[in-house]
CSV table of C-alpha atoms in Angstrom, one decimal:
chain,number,residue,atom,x,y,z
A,1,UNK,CA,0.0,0.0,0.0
A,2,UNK,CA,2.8,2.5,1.4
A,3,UNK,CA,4.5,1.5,-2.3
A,4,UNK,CA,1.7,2.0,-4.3
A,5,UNK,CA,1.6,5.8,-2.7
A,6,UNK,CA,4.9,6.5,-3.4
A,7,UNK,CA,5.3,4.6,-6.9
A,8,UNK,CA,2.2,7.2,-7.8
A,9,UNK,CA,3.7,9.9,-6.1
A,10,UNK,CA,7.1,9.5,-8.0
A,11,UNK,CA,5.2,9.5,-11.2
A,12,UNK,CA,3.7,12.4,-11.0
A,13,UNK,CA,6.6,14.1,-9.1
A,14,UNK,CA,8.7,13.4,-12.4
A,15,UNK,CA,6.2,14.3,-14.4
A,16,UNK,CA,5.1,17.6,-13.7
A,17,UNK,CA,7.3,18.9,-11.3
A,18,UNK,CA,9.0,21.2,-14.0
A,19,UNK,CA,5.6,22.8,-15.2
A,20,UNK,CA,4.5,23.3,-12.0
A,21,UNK,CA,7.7,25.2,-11.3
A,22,UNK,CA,7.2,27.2,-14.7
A,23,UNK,CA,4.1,28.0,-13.4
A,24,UNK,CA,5.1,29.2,-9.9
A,25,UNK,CA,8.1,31.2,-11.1
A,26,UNK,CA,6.2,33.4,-14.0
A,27,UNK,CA,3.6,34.1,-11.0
A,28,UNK,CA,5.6,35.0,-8.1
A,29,UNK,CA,9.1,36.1,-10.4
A,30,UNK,CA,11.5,34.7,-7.0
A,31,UNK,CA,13.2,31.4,-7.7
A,32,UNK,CA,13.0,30.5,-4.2
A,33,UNK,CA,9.8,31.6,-3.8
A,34,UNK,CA,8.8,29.5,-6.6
A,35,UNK,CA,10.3,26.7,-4.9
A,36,UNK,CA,8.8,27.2,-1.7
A,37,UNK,CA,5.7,27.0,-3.4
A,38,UNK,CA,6.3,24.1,-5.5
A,39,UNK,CA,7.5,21.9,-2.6
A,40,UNK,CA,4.1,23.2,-0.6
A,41,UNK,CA,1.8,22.1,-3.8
A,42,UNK,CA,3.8,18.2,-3.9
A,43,UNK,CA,3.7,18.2,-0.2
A,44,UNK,CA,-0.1,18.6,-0.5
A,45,UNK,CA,0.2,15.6,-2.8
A,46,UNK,CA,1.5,13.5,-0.9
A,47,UNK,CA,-0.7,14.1,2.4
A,48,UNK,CA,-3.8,13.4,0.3
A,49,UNK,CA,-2.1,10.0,-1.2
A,50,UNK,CA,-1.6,9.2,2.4
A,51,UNK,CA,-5.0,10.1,4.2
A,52,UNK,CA,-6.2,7.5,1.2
A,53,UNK,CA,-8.5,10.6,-0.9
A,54,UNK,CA,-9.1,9.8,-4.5
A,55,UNK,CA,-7.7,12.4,-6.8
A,56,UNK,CA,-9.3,12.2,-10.5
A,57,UNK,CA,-7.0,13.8,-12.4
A,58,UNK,CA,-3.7,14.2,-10.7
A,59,UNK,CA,-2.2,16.9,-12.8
A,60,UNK,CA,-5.2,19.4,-12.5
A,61,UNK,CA,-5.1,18.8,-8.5
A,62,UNK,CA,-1.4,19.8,-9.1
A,63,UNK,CA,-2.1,22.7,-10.9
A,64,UNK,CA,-5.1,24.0,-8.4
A,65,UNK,CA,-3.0,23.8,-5.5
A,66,UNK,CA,0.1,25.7,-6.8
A,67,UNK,CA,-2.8,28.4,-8.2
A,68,UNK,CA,-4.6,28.5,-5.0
A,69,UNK,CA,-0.9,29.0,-3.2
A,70,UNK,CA,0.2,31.8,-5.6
A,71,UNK,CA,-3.7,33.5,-4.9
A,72,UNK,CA,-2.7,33.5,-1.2
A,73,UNK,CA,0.7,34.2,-0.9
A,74,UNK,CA,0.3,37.2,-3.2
A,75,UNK,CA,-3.1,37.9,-1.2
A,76,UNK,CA,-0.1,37.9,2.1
A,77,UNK,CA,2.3,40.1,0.8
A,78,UNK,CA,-0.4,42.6,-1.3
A,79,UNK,CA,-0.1,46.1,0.3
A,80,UNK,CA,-2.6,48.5,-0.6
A,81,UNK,CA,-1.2,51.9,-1.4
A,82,UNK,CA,-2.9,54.6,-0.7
A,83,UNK,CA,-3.4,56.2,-4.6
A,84,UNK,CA,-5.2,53.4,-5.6
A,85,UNK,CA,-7.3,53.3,-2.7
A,86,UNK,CA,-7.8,57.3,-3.2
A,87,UNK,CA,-8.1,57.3,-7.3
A,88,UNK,CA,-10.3,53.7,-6.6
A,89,UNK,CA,-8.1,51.4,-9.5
A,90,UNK,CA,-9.0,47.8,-8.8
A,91,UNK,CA,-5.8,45.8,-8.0
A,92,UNK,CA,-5.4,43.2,-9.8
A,93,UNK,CA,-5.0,39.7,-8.0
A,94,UNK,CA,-1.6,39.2,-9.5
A,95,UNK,CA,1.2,41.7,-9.1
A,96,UNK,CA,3.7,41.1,-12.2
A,97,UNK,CA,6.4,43.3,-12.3
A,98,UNK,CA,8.2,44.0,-15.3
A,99,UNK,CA,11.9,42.4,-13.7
A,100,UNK,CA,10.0,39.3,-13.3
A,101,UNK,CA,11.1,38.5,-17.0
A,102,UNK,CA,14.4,39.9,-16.0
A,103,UNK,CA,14.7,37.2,-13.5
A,104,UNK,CA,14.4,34.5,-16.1
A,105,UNK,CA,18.0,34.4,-17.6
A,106,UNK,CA,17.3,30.6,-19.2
A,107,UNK,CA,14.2,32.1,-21.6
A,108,UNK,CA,15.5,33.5,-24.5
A,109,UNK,CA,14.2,36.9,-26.2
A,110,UNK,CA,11.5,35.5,-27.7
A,111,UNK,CA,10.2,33.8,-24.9
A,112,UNK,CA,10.4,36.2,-22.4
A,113,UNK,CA,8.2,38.7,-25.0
A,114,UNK,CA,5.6,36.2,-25.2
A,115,UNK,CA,5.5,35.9,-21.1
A,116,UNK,CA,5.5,39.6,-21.0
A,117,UNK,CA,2.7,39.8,-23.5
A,118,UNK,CA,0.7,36.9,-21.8
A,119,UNK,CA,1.4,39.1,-18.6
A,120,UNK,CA,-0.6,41.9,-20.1
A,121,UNK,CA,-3.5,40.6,-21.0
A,122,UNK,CA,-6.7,40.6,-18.1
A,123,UNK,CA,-6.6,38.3,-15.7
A,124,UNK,CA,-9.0,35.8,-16.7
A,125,UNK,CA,-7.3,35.2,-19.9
A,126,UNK,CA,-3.8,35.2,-18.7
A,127,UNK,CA,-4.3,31.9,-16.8
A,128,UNK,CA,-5.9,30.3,-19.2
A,129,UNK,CA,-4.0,31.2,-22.3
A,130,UNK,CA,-0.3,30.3,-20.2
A,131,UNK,CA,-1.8,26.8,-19.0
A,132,UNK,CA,-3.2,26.0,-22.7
A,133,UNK,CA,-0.3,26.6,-24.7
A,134,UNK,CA,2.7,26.6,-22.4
A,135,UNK,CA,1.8,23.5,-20.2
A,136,UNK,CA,-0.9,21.9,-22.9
A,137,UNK,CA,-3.6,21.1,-20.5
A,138,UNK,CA,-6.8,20.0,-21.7
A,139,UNK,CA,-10.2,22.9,-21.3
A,140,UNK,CA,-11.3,20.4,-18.7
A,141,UNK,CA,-8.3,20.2,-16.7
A,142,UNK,CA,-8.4,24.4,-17.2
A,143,UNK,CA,-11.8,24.6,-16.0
A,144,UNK,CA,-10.8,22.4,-13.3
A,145,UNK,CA,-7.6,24.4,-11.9
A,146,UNK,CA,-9.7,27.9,-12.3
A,147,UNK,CA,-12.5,26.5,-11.2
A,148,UNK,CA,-14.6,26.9,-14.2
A,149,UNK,CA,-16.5,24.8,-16.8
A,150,UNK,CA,-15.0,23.4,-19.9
A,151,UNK,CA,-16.8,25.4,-22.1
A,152,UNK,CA,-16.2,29.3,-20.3
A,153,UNK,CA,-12.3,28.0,-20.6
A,154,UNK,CA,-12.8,27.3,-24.0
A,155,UNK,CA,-14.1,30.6,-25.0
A,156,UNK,CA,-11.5,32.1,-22.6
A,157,UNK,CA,-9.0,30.5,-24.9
A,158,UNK,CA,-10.2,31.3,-27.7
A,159,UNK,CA,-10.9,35.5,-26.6
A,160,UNK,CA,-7.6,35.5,-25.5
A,161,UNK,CA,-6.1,34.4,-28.6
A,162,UNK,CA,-7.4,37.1,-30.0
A,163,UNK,CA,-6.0,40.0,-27.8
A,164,UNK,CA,-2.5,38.2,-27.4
A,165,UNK,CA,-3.0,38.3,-31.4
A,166,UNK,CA,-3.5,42.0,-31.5
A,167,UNK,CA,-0.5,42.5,-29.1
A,168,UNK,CA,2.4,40.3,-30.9
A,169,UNK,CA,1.0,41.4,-34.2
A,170,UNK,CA,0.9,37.9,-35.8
A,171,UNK,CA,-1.5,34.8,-36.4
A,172,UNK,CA,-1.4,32.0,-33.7
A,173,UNK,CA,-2.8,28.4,-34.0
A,174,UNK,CA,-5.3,27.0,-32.0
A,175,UNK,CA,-2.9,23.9,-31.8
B,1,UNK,CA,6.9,37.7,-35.2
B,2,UNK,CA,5.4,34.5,-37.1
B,3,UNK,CA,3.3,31.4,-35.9
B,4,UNK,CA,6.9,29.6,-36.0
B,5,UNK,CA,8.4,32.6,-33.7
B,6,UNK,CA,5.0,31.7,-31.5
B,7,UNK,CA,6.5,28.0,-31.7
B,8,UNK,CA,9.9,28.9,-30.2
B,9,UNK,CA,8.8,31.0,-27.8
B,10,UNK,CA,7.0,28.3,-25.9
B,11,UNK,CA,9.5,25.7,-26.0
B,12,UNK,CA,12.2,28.7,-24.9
B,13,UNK,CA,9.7,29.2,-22.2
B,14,UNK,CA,9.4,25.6,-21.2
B,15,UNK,CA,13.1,24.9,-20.7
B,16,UNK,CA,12.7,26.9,-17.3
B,17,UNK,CA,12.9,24.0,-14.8
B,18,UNK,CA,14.2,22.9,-11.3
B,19,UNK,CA,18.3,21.6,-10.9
B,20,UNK,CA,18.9,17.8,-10.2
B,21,UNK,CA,20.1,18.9,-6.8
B,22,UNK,CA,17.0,20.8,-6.2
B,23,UNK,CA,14.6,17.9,-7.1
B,24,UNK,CA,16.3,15.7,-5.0
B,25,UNK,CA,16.3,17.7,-2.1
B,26,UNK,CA,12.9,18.7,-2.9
B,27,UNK,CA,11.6,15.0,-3.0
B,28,UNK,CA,13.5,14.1,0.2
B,29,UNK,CA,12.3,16.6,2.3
B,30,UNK,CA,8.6,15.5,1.0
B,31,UNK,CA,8.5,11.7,1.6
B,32,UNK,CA,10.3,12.1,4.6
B,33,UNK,CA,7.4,14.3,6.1
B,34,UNK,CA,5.7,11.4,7.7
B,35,UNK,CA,8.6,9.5,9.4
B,36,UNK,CA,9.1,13.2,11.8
B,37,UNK,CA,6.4,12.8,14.0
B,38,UNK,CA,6.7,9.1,15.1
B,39,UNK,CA,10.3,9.5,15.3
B,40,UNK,CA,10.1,12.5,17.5
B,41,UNK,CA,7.2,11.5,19.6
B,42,UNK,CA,9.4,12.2,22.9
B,43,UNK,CA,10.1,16.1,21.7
B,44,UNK,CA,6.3,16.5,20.2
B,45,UNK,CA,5.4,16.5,23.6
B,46,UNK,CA,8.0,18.7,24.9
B,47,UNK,CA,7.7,21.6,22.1
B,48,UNK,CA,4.9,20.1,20.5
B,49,UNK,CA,4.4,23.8,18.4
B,50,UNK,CA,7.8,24.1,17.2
B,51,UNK,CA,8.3,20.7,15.7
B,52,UNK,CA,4.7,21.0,14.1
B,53,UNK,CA,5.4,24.2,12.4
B,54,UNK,CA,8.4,22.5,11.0
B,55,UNK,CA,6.6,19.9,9.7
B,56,UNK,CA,3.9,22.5,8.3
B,57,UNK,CA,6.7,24.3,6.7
B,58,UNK,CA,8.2,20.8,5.4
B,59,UNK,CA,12.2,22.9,6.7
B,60,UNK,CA,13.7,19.8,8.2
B,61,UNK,CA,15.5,17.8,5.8
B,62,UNK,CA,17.8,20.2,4.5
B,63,UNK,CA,17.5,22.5,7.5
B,64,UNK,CA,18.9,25.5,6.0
B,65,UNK,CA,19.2,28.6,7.7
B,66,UNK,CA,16.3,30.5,6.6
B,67,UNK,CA,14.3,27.5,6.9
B,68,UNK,CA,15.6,27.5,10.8
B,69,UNK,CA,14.7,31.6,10.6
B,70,UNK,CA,11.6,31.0,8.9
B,71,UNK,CA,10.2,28.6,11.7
B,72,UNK,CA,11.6,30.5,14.5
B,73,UNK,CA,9.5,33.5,13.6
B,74,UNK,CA,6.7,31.4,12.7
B,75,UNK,CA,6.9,29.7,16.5
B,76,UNK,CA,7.8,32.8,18.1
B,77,UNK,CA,11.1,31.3,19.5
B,78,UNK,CA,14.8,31.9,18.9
B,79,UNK,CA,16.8,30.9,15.9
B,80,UNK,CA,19.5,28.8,18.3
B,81,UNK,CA,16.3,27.9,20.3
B,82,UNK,CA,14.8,26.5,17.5
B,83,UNK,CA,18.2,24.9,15.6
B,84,UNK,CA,19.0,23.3,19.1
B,85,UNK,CA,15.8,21.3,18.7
B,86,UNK,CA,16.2,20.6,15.0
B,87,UNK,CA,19.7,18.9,15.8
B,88,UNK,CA,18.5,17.5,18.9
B,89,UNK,CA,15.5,15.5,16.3
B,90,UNK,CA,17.9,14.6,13.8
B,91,UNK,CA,20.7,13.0,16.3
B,92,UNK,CA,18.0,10.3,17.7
């Protein structure tokens, strides 16, 4: 039994542990921070392996956890200044500064103007769009990370395409 | 930029990954989680806070200093305090 939880916890560990790092470090833009968060998501893993809870789809659990980490360690460290609470801007629920691509030195040029574009686009298509074409998840696993239906990511996908399209200036393939 | 240029971009993007050393330590410090407690039964009891927000912040393996710092602040004690009963753990 104790085997079985780790043979499946290796597998997965191997398999996504770099994605789910991508996807910590474009979101918080601090290596270590990135780690911190990763180890946190795989530790949360590995306690629900062991209290025996059945997890569907392992790599959209994965994915969920590290999101709902970055939401609350970004909801920790937000400070609210006091312009945008006296000119009433909404803040948006991720902070990304522009040295976060700085602090990438392994993406080349191209890649870190696609992450900067991707950056710039609203929230609700930024997720979506990152988690489609840079980690190739499914709409259901994207609906299942963001907590949404198939279909809304879907047409999130699709709507996002459209502004990244506008902002690099080129076509993109759905696939 | 062109659909190839798109192409590139994301596989440029999707070198970004951990080290060797850091997935190692990484995987450690995880499946070791549940051998702490019954290990350290005898200290639960004694600092029972301490050594359960190590374990909540998964620090122990590797015990690094800012791990030590990090669970210190979080249980309100000293850093020595707090690497004393990390090295006391870890001897047994």
């Amino acid at each position: 039994m104790k085997q079985d939880i780790t043979t499946t916890f290796e597998l997965h560990y191997e398999k996504e542990l770099d994605g789910i790092f991508r996807f910590c470090l474009v979101r918080v833009s601090n290596r270590e921070q990135a780690l911190d968060l990763v180890q946190e998501t795989f530790l949360r893993l590995w306690q629900n392996l062991q209290d025996g809870k059945e997890i569907q789809n392992c790599r959209a659990f994965l994915y969920k956890v590290a999101h709902n980490l970055i939401i609350d360690w970004y909801r920790k460290k937000k400070s609210i200044s006091l312009e945008t609470l006296m000119h009433g801007h909404k803040a948006r629920e991720y902070d990304i500064r522009d040295e976060t691509l700085l602090g990438l030195p392994s993406v080349g040029a191209e890649g870190k103007e696609l992450l900067e574009k991707i950056n710039e686009l609203p929230d609700a298509y930024r997720d979506t769009l990152y988690l489609r074409f840079v980690e190739d998840l499914s709409p259901q696993e994207i609906g299942e990370v963001l907590g949404i239906s198939a279909n809304t990511a879907s047409v999130r996908v699709n709507r996002g395409l459209i502004e990244l399209r506008k902002k690099v200036g080129y076509q993109i393939d759905k696939n | 930029m062109e659909e190839t240029q798109f192409k590139k971009a994301v596989v440029e993007i999707q070198k970004l990954g951990v080290t060797k050393e850091e997935k190692k330590h990484m995987r450690e410090s995880i499946l070791s989680t549940h051998v702490l407690p019954q290990r350290s039964s005898h200290v639960l009891l004694r600092s029972p806070f301490i050594v359960l927000s190590f374990i909540r912040h998964n620090r122990l393996v590797d015990g690094g200093t800012r791990m030590v710092y990090s669970a210190a602040s979080t249980a309100g004690k000293s850093f020595f305090f707090v690497k004393k009963v990390v090295k006391n753990i870890f001897s047994r």
